[in-house]
Tab-separated table of C-alpha atoms in Angstrom:
chain	number	residue	atom	x	y	z
A	1	MET	CA	178.592	133.112	65.236
A	2	ASN	CA	180.645	129.933	65.177
A	3	ASN	CA	179.612	126.592	63.702
A	4	ASP	CA	178.653	125.064	67.025
A	5	HIS	CA	176.317	127.949	67.789
A	6	ALA	CA	174.738	127.741	64.350
A	7	MET	CA	174.266	123.987	64.657
A	8	ALA	CA	172.642	124.431	68.082
A	9	ILE	CA	170.140	126.921	66.644
A	10	VAL	CA	169.233	124.635	63.720
A	11	CYS	CA	168.802	121.603	65.984
A	12	ASP	CA	166.681	123.499	68.495
A	13	LEU	CA	164.356	124.891	65.834
A	14	SER	CA	164.101	121.533	64.057
A	15	LEU	CA	163.209	119.724	67.275
A	16	CYS	CA	160.500	122.187	68.288
A	17	ILE	CA	158.928	121.880	64.818
A	18	GLY	CA	158.633	118.108	65.155
A	19	ARG	CA	157.102	118.028	68.635
A	20	GLU	CA	153.729	119.713	68.167
A	21	VAL	CA	150.627	118.149	66.644
A	22	THR	CA	148.196	121.114	66.560
A	23	LEU	CA	148.635	124.195	64.412
A	24	ASP	CA	148.197	126.678	67.260
A	25	ALA	CA	150.758	124.916	69.458
A	26	LEU	CA	153.172	124.592	66.547
A	27	LEU	CA	153.028	128.289	65.617
A	28	THR	CA	153.296	129.402	69.251
A	29	LYS	CA	156.312	127.224	69.998
A	30	VAL	CA	158.126	127.962	66.738
A	31	LEU	CA	157.538	131.705	67.023
A	32	GLN	CA	158.889	131.728	70.580
A	33	ARG	CA	162.037	129.828	69.584
A	34	PHE	CA	162.685	132.049	66.550
A	35	LEU	CA	162.317	135.144	68.755
A	36	PHE	CA	164.738	133.704	71.283
A	37	HIS	CA	167.440	132.921	68.736
A	38	CYS	CA	167.005	136.228	66.895
A	39	ALA	CA	166.924	138.286	70.124
A	40	CYS	CA	163.627	139.911	69.072
A	41	PRO	CA	160.909	140.675	71.648
A	42	VAL	CA	157.853	140.566	69.389
A	43	GLY	CA	156.675	138.151	66.727
A	44	VAL	CA	153.693	137.866	64.347
A	45	VAL	CA	152.548	135.090	62.006
A	46	LEU	CA	150.382	136.236	59.066
A	47	GLN	CA	148.337	134.083	56.708
A	48	GLN	CA	147.611	135.222	53.164
A	49	LEU	CA	143.875	135.509	52.437
A	50	PRO	CA	142.320	135.072	48.965
A	51	GLN	CA	141.234	138.737	48.772
A	52	GLY	CA	144.798	139.994	49.205
A	53	GLU	CA	144.683	140.774	52.914
A	54	GLN	CA	146.560	139.025	55.684
A	55	ARG	CA	145.128	137.511	58.828
A	56	ILE	CA	147.038	137.643	62.098
A	57	VAL	CA	147.015	134.013	63.209
A	58	LYS	CA	149.536	134.309	66.030
A	59	ALA	CA	151.112	137.207	67.980
A	60	VAL	CA	153.658	137.064	70.810
A	61	GLY	CA	155.187	139.834	72.921
A	62	ASP	CA	152.830	142.750	72.122
A	63	GLU	CA	149.483	142.993	73.915
A	64	GLN	CA	147.977	145.280	71.272
A	65	LEU	CA	148.924	142.913	68.472
A	66	LEU	CA	147.582	140.016	70.500
A	67	GLN	CA	144.187	141.750	70.694
A	68	HIS	CA	144.083	141.773	66.880
A	69	GLN	CA	144.831	138.068	66.603
A	70	GLY	CA	142.388	136.468	64.181
A	71	GLN	CA	141.652	139.766	62.431
A	72	SER	CA	142.527	140.793	58.882
A	73	VAL	CA	144.985	143.586	58.098
A	74	SER	CA	146.144	145.263	54.899
A	75	LEU	CA	149.912	145.650	54.545
A	76	PRO	CA	151.872	147.347	51.783
A	77	SER	CA	153.421	145.188	49.098
A	78	TRP	CA	156.978	145.888	50.275
A	79	VAL	CA	156.183	144.036	53.481
A	80	ILE	CA	154.635	141.047	51.744
A	81	GLU	CA	156.653	140.756	48.561
A	82	GLY	CA	160.356	140.485	47.977
A	83	ASP	CA	162.966	138.001	49.085
A	84	GLN	CA	165.075	139.997	51.529
A	85	CYS	CA	165.171	138.577	55.023
A	86	ILE	CA	165.598	141.877	56.864
A	87	LEU	CA	163.312	144.925	56.724
A	88	ARG	CA	164.686	148.216	58.090
A	89	ALA	CA	161.622	150.460	58.047
A	90	PRO	CA	158.678	150.943	60.431
A	91	LEU	CA	155.991	148.308	59.725
A	92	PRO	CA	152.348	149.542	59.614
A	93	LEU	CA	150.972	146.971	62.040
A	94	PRO	CA	147.943	147.479	64.345
A	95	GLY	CA	148.739	149.146	67.656
A	96	SER	CA	150.663	152.216	68.777
A	97	ARG	CA	154.143	150.715	68.941
A	98	THR	CA	156.449	150.901	65.955
A	99	TYR	CA	159.069	148.406	64.934
A	100	PRO	CA	161.768	149.766	62.608
A	101	PHE	CA	163.486	146.391	62.295
A	102	ALA	CA	162.060	143.001	61.305
A	103	TYR	CA	163.142	139.581	60.146
A	104	ARG	CA	160.790	138.573	57.334
A	105	LEU	CA	160.533	134.765	57.000
A	106	LYS	CA	158.343	133.392	54.217
A	107	VAL	CA	156.810	129.950	54.747
A	108	GLU	CA	155.323	127.979	51.845
A	109	GLY	CA	151.577	127.681	51.992
A	110	GLY	CA	150.826	131.380	52.363
A	111	TYR	CA	152.367	132.100	55.772
A	112	LEU	CA	154.660	135.002	56.687
A	113	MET	CA	156.564	135.268	59.971
A	114	LEU	CA	157.715	138.714	61.178
A	115	LEU	CA	160.221	138.880	64.050
A	116	LEU	CA	160.072	142.497	65.271
A	117	SER	CA	162.523	144.698	67.173
A	118	PRO	CA	162.212	148.327	68.296
A	119	ASN	CA	165.988	148.671	67.796
A	120	PRO	CA	166.712	149.960	64.273
A	121	GLU	CA	170.391	149.009	64.635
A	122	HIS	CA	169.595	145.351	65.269
A	123	GLN	CA	172.195	143.175	63.558
A	124	GLY	CA	171.045	139.830	62.181
A	125	GLU	CA	172.189	139.218	58.628
A	126	GLN	CA	174.254	136.210	59.586
A	127	ILE	CA	171.439	134.250	61.222
A	128	CYS	CA	169.160	134.583	58.169
A	129	GLN	CA	171.340	132.043	56.352
A	130	LEU	CA	170.290	129.323	58.801
A	131	PHE	CA	166.552	129.679	58.231
A	132	SER	CA	166.024	128.371	54.680
A	133	PRO	CA	166.006	124.564	55.396
A	134	ILE	CA	164.134	125.094	58.669
A	135	LEU	CA	161.345	127.050	56.960
A	136	GLY	CA	160.851	124.178	54.495
A	137	ASN	CA	160.344	121.748	57.389
A	138	LEU	CA	158.041	124.257	59.057
A	139	ALA	CA	155.858	124.485	55.928
A	140	ARG	CA	155.463	120.699	55.870
A	141	ALA	CA	154.702	120.599	59.606
A	142	ILE	CA	152.035	123.308	59.189
A	143	GLN	CA	150.377	121.326	56.386
A	144	LEU	CA	150.411	118.147	58.447
A	145	CYS	CA	148.812	119.955	61.389
A	146	ARG	CA	146.155	121.492	59.156
A	147	ASP	CA	145.379	118.126	57.559
A	148	SER	CA	145.182	116.497	60.977
A	149	GLU	CA	142.856	119.181	62.330
A	150	GLN	CA	140.634	119.022	59.242
A	151	LEU	CA	140.409	115.245	59.605
A	152	ALA	CA	139.543	115.613	63.290
A	153	MET	CA	136.855	118.162	62.419
A	154	ARG	CA	135.369	115.841	59.794
A	155	GLN	CA	135.389	112.948	62.228
A	156	GLN	CA	133.758	115.113	64.883
A	157	ALA	CA	131.113	116.231	62.398
A	158	GLU	CA	130.463	112.619	61.396
A	159	LEU	CA	130.162	111.669	65.056
A	160	VAL	CA	127.661	114.468	65.669
A	161	ASP	CA	125.709	113.411	62.573
A	162	MET	CA	125.650	109.800	63.758
A	163	GLN	CA	124.528	110.820	67.239
A	164	ARG	CA	121.728	112.909	65.771
A	165	PHE	CA	120.725	110.039	63.484
A	166	ASN	CA	120.655	107.597	66.409
A	167	GLU	CA	118.573	110.016	68.458
A	168	SER	CA	116.131	110.452	65.583
A	169	LEU	CA	115.982	106.693	65.090
A	170	LEU	CA	115.204	106.105	68.754
A	171	ARG	CA	112.474	108.740	68.665
A	172	ALA	CA	110.943	107.105	65.589
A	173	ILE	CA	110.917	103.541	66.969
A	174	PRO	CA	107.358	102.846	68.194
A	175	ILE	CA	108.408	100.394	70.925
A	176	PRO	CA	110.171	101.137	74.226
A	177	VAL	CA	113.973	101.092	73.925
A	178	PHE	CA	116.494	101.570	76.740
A	179	CYS	CA	120.282	101.479	77.241
A	180	LYS	CA	122.335	100.561	80.292
A	181	ASP	CA	126.049	100.688	81.014
A	182	VAL	CA	127.989	97.553	81.915
A	183	GLU	CA	127.284	98.141	85.606
A	184	GLY	CA	123.534	98.128	85.024
A	185	HIS	CA	122.791	101.852	85.304
A	186	PHE	CA	120.268	103.216	82.809
A	187	ILE	CA	121.893	105.781	80.514
A	188	SER	CA	119.170	106.426	77.940
A	189	CYS	CA	115.661	105.618	76.762
A	190	ASN	CA	113.417	106.707	73.916
A	191	PRO	CA	110.179	108.721	74.226
A	192	THR	CA	108.055	105.596	73.701
A	193	PHE	CA	109.595	104.071	76.825
A	194	THR	CA	108.364	107.048	78.833
A	195	GLN	CA	104.941	107.010	77.163
A	196	ILE	CA	104.383	103.323	77.947
A	197	THR	CA	105.968	102.978	81.389
A	198	GLY	CA	105.340	106.473	82.714
A	199	ILE	CA	109.006	106.718	83.787
A	200	SER	CA	110.647	109.873	82.433
A	201	LYS	CA	114.184	109.874	81.122
A	202	ALA	CA	115.277	112.125	83.998
A	203	GLU	CA	113.805	109.688	86.539
A	204	LEU	CA	115.427	106.715	84.814
A	205	LEU	CA	118.986	107.944	84.249
A	206	GLY	CA	121.569	106.603	86.686
A	207	LYS	CA	119.184	104.134	88.339
A	208	ARG	CA	119.517	100.364	88.421
A	209	VAL	CA	116.678	98.012	87.649
A	210	ASP	CA	116.251	97.033	91.305
A	211	GLU	CA	115.369	100.662	92.040
A	212	ILE	CA	112.364	100.725	89.699
A	213	LEU	CA	111.047	97.123	89.547
A	214	PRO	CA	109.777	94.633	92.171
A	215	PRO	CA	112.568	92.496	93.684
A	216	GLU	CA	111.605	89.204	92.018
A	217	LEU	CA	111.416	90.755	88.550
A	218	ALA	CA	114.519	92.866	89.121
A	219	GLU	CA	116.495	89.751	90.004
A	220	GLU	CA	115.521	88.104	86.699
A	221	TYR	CA	116.519	91.274	84.847
A	222	ILE	CA	119.914	91.299	86.546
A	223	GLN	CA	120.541	87.630	85.768
A	224	ARG	CA	119.619	88.168	82.121
A	225	ASP	CA	121.990	91.129	81.939
A	226	LEU	CA	124.792	89.028	83.388
A	227	GLU	CA	124.085	86.285	80.866
A	228	VAL	CA	124.233	88.747	77.960
A	229	LEU	CA	127.557	90.105	79.243
A	230	ARG	CA	128.933	86.599	79.807
A	231	SER	CA	127.852	84.966	76.547
A	232	ARG	CA	127.903	88.082	74.357
A	233	GLN	CA	124.782	86.659	72.726
A	234	PRO	CA	121.317	88.275	72.498
A	235	GLN	CA	118.778	87.233	75.124
A	236	TYR	CA	115.014	87.507	75.287
A	237	PHE	CA	112.408	86.563	77.863
A	238	GLU	CA	108.775	87.229	78.725
A	239	HIS	CA	107.631	89.052	81.826
A	240	PRO	CA	104.758	91.235	83.037
A	241	LEU	CA	104.900	95.010	83.486
A	242	LEU	CA	102.569	97.736	84.692
A	243	ASP	CA	101.927	100.702	82.411
A	244	ARG	CA	101.465	104.284	83.640
A	245	CYS	CA	97.758	103.586	84.213
A	246	GLY	CA	98.457	100.532	86.360
A	247	ARG	CA	97.345	98.094	83.639
A	248	ARG	CA	99.233	94.815	83.689
A	249	TYR	CA	100.559	93.691	80.325
A	250	GLN	CA	102.923	91.057	78.992
A	251	VAL	CA	106.116	91.979	77.150
A	252	LEU	CA	108.882	90.206	75.300
A	253	ASN	CA	112.179	91.740	76.416
A	254	PHE	CA	115.028	91.623	73.902
A	255	LYS	CA	118.580	92.438	75.047
A	256	ASP	CA	121.937	92.673	73.300
A	257	LEU	CA	125.296	94.386	73.760
A	258	PHE	CA	126.521	97.603	72.203
A	259	TYR	CA	130.196	98.523	71.802
A	260	ASP	CA	132.408	101.608	71.906
A	261	HIS	CA	134.725	102.821	69.136
A	262	GLN	CA	137.478	100.489	70.351
A	263	GLY	CA	135.257	97.429	70.114
A	264	GLU	CA	134.898	97.095	73.893
A	265	VAL	CA	131.535	96.318	75.484
A	266	ALA	CA	129.946	99.636	76.435
A	267	GLY	CA	126.607	98.404	77.771
A	268	ILE	CA	123.293	96.709	77.044
A	269	ILE	CA	120.519	97.879	74.760
A	270	GLY	CA	117.032	96.476	75.176
A	271	ALA	CA	113.600	96.697	73.582
A	272	LEU	CA	110.176	95.791	74.942
A	273	VAL	CA	107.520	94.301	72.649
A	274	ASP	CA	103.957	94.182	73.941
A	275	ILE	CA	102.671	90.627	73.376
A	276	THR	CA	99.579	90.894	75.573
A	277	ARG	CA	97.132	90.503	72.718
A	278	ILE	CA	99.082	87.553	71.344
A	279	LYS	CA	98.877	85.821	74.705
A	280	GLU	CA	95.180	86.541	75.056
A	281	SER	CA	94.437	85.123	71.627
A	282	GLU	CA	96.331	81.855	72.126
A	283	GLN	CA	93.360	80.103	73.687
A	284	GLN	CA	91.048	81.290	70.942
A	285	GLN	CA	93.460	80.147	68.262
A	286	ARG	CA	93.464	76.627	69.640
A	287	THR	CA	89.826	76.307	68.650
A	288	LEU	CA	90.678	77.201	65.060
A	289	LEU	CA	92.752	74.096	64.555
A	290	PHE	CA	92.185	73.345	60.881
A	291	GLN	CA	92.398	77.014	59.873
A	292	THR	CA	95.701	77.264	61.736
A	293	ILE	CA	97.050	74.181	60.000
A	294	ALA	CA	96.107	75.639	56.613
A	295	ALA	CA	97.872	78.893	57.494
A	296	LEU	CA	100.995	77.027	58.590
A	297	SER	CA	100.977	75.058	55.371
A	298	SER	CA	100.742	78.323	53.447
A	299	ALA	CA	103.642	79.712	55.458
A	300	ILE	CA	105.820	76.838	54.262
A	301	ALA	CA	105.050	77.755	50.669
A	302	HIS	CA	105.955	81.375	51.349
A	303	LYS	CA	109.220	80.258	52.946
A	304	ASP	CA	110.169	78.332	49.808
A	305	PRO	CA	108.068	79.451	46.804
A	306	SER	CA	109.525	76.648	44.689
A	307	THR	CA	107.516	74.134	46.788
A	308	ALA	CA	104.188	75.995	46.580
A	309	GLY	CA	101.374	73.426	46.435
A	310	HIS	CA	103.587	70.586	47.692
A	311	GLU	CA	101.708	70.118	50.975
A	312	ARG	CA	98.350	70.020	49.167
A	313	ARG	CA	99.648	67.375	46.710
A	314	VAL	CA	101.049	65.246	49.521
A	315	HIS	CA	97.779	65.643	51.429
A	316	ASP	CA	95.613	64.531	48.502
A	317	LEU	CA	97.807	61.572	47.477
A	318	ALA	CA	98.242	60.408	51.093
A	319	LEU	CA	94.459	60.384	51.572
A	320	ALA	CA	94.013	58.463	48.306
A	321	ILE	CA	96.561	55.864	49.434
A	322	GLY	CA	94.976	55.683	52.899
A	323	GLN	CA	91.554	55.119	51.406
A	324	HIS	CA	92.937	52.356	49.195
A	325	LEU	CA	94.433	50.759	52.329
A	326	GLN	CA	90.998	51.082	53.978
A	327	LEU	CA	92.076	53.282	56.900
A	328	SER	CA	89.285	54.419	59.201
A	329	GLN	CA	87.893	57.926	58.871
A	330	GLU	CA	89.554	58.835	62.173
A	331	GLN	CA	92.918	57.726	60.790
A	332	LEU	CA	92.292	59.537	57.512
A	333	ASP	CA	91.535	62.788	59.345
A	334	GLY	CA	94.801	62.565	61.264
A	335	LEU	CA	96.698	61.513	58.120
A	336	GLY	CA	95.363	64.470	56.137
A	337	LEU	CA	96.161	66.938	58.899
A	338	ALA	CA	99.697	65.570	59.325
A	339	ALA	CA	100.282	65.658	55.563
A	340	MET	CA	99.416	69.365	55.503
A	341	VAL	CA	102.058	70.206	58.101
A	342	HIS	CA	104.661	67.470	57.617
A	343	ASN	CA	107.265	70.091	56.580
A	344	ILE	CA	106.349	72.713	59.180
A	345	GLY	CA	109.829	72.333	60.697
A	346	LEU	CA	111.297	73.925	57.554
A	347	LEU	CA	110.155	77.274	58.929
A	348	GLN	CA	113.210	77.136	61.177
A	349	ILE	CA	115.584	76.530	58.255
A	350	PRO	CA	117.100	79.648	56.590
A	351	ALA	CA	115.306	80.409	53.320
A	352	GLU	CA	118.608	80.821	51.477
A	353	ILE	CA	119.346	77.129	52.100
A	354	LEU	CA	115.893	75.974	50.993
A	355	THR	CA	116.021	77.983	47.772
A	356	ARG	CA	119.705	77.518	46.917
A	357	PRO	CA	120.043	76.637	43.197
A	358	ARG	CA	122.479	73.773	43.710
A	359	GLU	CA	122.734	70.516	45.581
A	360	LEU	CA	123.128	70.936	49.313
A	361	ARG	CA	126.485	70.521	50.996
A	362	PRO	CA	126.680	67.882	53.759
A	363	VAL	CA	126.527	70.473	56.522
A	364	GLU	CA	123.469	72.109	54.898
A	365	PHE	CA	121.743	68.731	54.525
A	366	GLU	CA	122.393	68.021	58.210
A	367	LEU	CA	120.553	71.242	58.974
A	368	ILE	CA	117.645	70.208	56.707
A	369	LYS	CA	117.483	66.847	58.509
A	370	GLN	CA	116.528	68.660	61.701
A	371	HIS	CA	113.137	69.719	60.331
A	372	PRO	CA	111.145	66.618	61.437
A	373	GLN	CA	112.283	67.156	65.030
A	374	ALA	CA	111.661	70.903	64.742
A	375	GLY	CA	108.200	70.266	63.324
A	376	CYS	CA	107.432	67.888	66.176
A	377	GLU	CA	108.460	70.488	68.732
A	378	ILE	CA	106.313	73.127	67.061
A	379	LEU	CA	103.232	70.933	66.858
A	380	GLN	CA	103.471	69.308	70.286
A	381	GLN	CA	102.233	72.567	71.773
A	382	ILE	CA	98.841	71.814	70.241
A	383	ASP	CA	96.588	69.193	71.852
A	384	PHE	CA	95.690	67.121	68.783
A	385	PRO	CA	93.269	64.209	69.009
A	386	TRP	CA	95.548	62.323	66.582
A	387	PRO	CA	99.264	61.380	66.778
A	388	ILE	CA	100.191	64.305	64.538
A	389	THR	CA	103.549	64.983	66.208
A	390	THR	CA	104.582	61.328	65.889
A	391	ILE	CA	103.653	61.220	62.202
A	392	VAL	CA	105.543	64.455	61.469
A	393	LEU	CA	108.570	63.259	63.452
A	394	GLN	CA	108.731	59.927	61.544
A	395	HIS	CA	107.902	60.984	57.977
A	396	HIS	CA	111.585	60.709	56.879
A	397	GLU	CA	112.277	57.336	58.501
A	398	ASN	CA	113.189	54.435	56.177
A	399	MET	CA	112.134	50.832	56.423
A	400	ASP	CA	115.768	49.660	56.698
A	401	GLY	CA	116.603	52.101	59.493
A	402	SER	CA	118.667	54.471	57.322
A	403	GLY	CA	116.267	57.395	57.711
A	404	TYR	CA	116.176	60.232	60.209
A	405	PRO	CA	115.932	61.551	62.844
A	406	GLN	CA	115.547	58.363	64.956
A	407	GLY	CA	116.687	55.631	62.552
A	408	LEU	CA	113.511	53.581	63.104
A	409	GLN	CA	112.874	50.359	61.188
A	410	GLY	CA	109.817	48.546	59.797
A	411	ASP	CA	106.715	48.544	61.932
A	412	ALA	CA	108.362	50.842	64.481
A	413	ILE	CA	107.380	53.561	61.980
A	414	CYS	CA	103.659	54.364	62.196
A	415	LEU	CA	101.599	53.583	59.100
A	416	GLU	CA	100.588	57.200	58.522
A	417	ALA	CA	104.266	58.253	58.433
A	418	ARG	CA	105.028	55.459	55.922
A	419	ILE	CA	102.194	56.690	53.703
A	420	ILE	CA	103.411	60.300	53.825
A	421	ARG	CA	106.971	59.085	53.087
A	422	VAL	CA	105.811	57.687	49.730
A	423	ALA	CA	103.439	60.547	48.872
A	424	ASP	CA	106.068	63.141	49.832
A	425	SER	CA	108.762	61.474	47.706
A	426	LEU	CA	106.565	61.160	44.585
A	427	ALA	CA	105.380	64.782	44.875
A	428	ALA	CA	108.933	66.039	45.385
A	429	MET	CA	110.540	63.984	42.608
A	430	THR	CA	107.994	65.111	40.003
A	431	ALA	CA	108.210	68.794	40.905
A	432	HIS	CA	110.849	71.263	39.769
A	433	ARG	CA	113.380	72.394	42.341
A	434	PRO	CA	116.010	75.185	42.088
A	435	PHE	CA	118.821	72.619	42.107
A	436	ARG	CA	117.326	70.046	39.667
A	437	ARG	CA	114.645	69.444	37.059
A	438	ALA	CA	111.502	67.469	37.774
A	439	LEU	CA	111.605	63.721	37.060
A	440	SER	CA	109.065	62.175	34.766
A	441	PHE	CA	106.410	60.072	36.489
A	442	THR	CA	107.925	56.993	34.826
A	443	ASP	CA	111.307	57.699	36.391
A	444	ALA	CA	109.743	58.639	39.731
A	445	PHE	CA	107.761	55.412	39.956
A	446	ALA	CA	110.905	53.506	38.969
A	447	GLU	CA	112.646	55.126	41.927
A	448	LEU	CA	109.817	54.101	44.275
A	449	THR	CA	109.998	50.535	42.967
A	450	ARG	CA	113.778	50.427	43.325
A	451	TYR	CA	113.650	51.391	46.996
A	452	ALA	CA	110.441	49.537	47.968
A	453	GLY	CA	111.217	47.551	51.111
A	454	VAL	CA	114.391	49.605	51.632
A	455	HIS	CA	113.212	53.186	52.086
A	456	TYR	CA	109.516	52.715	51.436
A	457	ASP	CA	106.841	50.347	52.724
A	458	GLU	CA	106.154	47.861	49.883
A	459	GLN	CA	102.432	47.783	50.689
A	460	VAL	CA	102.218	51.571	50.511
A	461	VAL	CA	104.163	51.692	47.215
A	462	SER	CA	101.779	49.086	45.754
A	463	ALA	CA	98.807	51.156	46.925
A	464	CYS	CA	100.304	54.267	45.302
A	465	PHE	CA	100.666	52.384	41.985
A	466	ALA	CA	97.102	51.184	42.291
A	467	VAL	CA	95.548	54.612	42.838
A	468	TRP	CA	97.615	56.015	39.957
A	469	GLN	CA	96.492	53.198	37.649
A	470	ALA	CA	92.919	53.928	38.759
A	471	GLY	CA	93.274	57.426	37.308
A	472	TYR	CA	94.462	59.541	40.248
A	473	ARG	CA	96.550	62.530	39.237
A	474	PHE	CA	98.108	65.476	41.074
A	475	SER	CA	96.137	68.708	40.919
A	476	PRO	CA	97.849	71.435	38.857
A	477	LEU	CA	100.229	73.747	40.758
């Protein structure tokens, strides 16, 4: 064998080792190339087992050996041990054929490659010298393939676990849930969906919404789906449905996108919430006006526990000021009701901003400044006999026009809003907040005096002083 021939063998074996990414393909290809270069017709790869046996992991060229692939065999120590590359004795392998000649190639990691020949006079000592560096590369390639396959198996197991978890989660959710692909075909639903709608999963799969809903409702569904896909933002809307008994009910339909492992949009997931009872009770709730206002006021306290009792204090002081100013009973009723809900718009402000233990940043304060408008929008749905929405909208306006949200000045601000402005400020300044300590009443009244005619109505500030001098005090928190 000349140098060129030897170099060709080394290059060929090295290249075939680096091309395969699975263990089975690697062992098959390498065994075939070793057999070719050694002029041997049969090859076997054995793996050492902990109990001392060997497992046939790959066999080429002998049908009987191939049938034993994956099985364990016991071989004598002279086959397994030792460093000689060539064995010249019949090997006790499974099957009826005998092989009196073999190349024995040990691979780190517990692998043994036997290249078998029925010719006992086979000559091959020279080629054995080429195998040492190649076998080292082969050992590393085998380990890489095993690591890769183990990682793939773990990932597959995790995927199966996640799929099972998602299926269990969907079964446990007590509201109808469905999934659609990006083209609008239903691909899944949970058991509750079938229980409520009467449409089985088998009937639903592959269908579009226009195949199961009336045309006018299906068109709205399709447009909502397109909007979710376009904006990549959640959507929700109300619409009627018929249950499996033909009963008409009202649902709130929530929709959002779900994504594949590459972060690409895979489809739309939706949930249906039955709001029929809520809709039916709306008319009844309108008759419980004062109870509703009290509940809303309580909700504000729950949103920001540090202001618990604030609405009640503002309510009581505003009424005391209004009485001192000789407002009519009709005006006092509206003033008291507005004072109880003047901060209702804070329900739309994130609690973490309201309770943050530091002064607000400008952008956070801009968000807080939206609460009068938000409160107005919430309350305008109720048909009050008093200008409650106007009072709530204006309760942060200043006499000099520097307030918000409209920048009104002087008499453009209704009297009830000017009264609440003073009562709200005194109650807030003398109460502890997460970002500051409470002011003393002396300092708080000094602040009112300082900004009388600027932020506050001078007449209202004077009335507040008067009721305080007459013995009025806030109720304990």
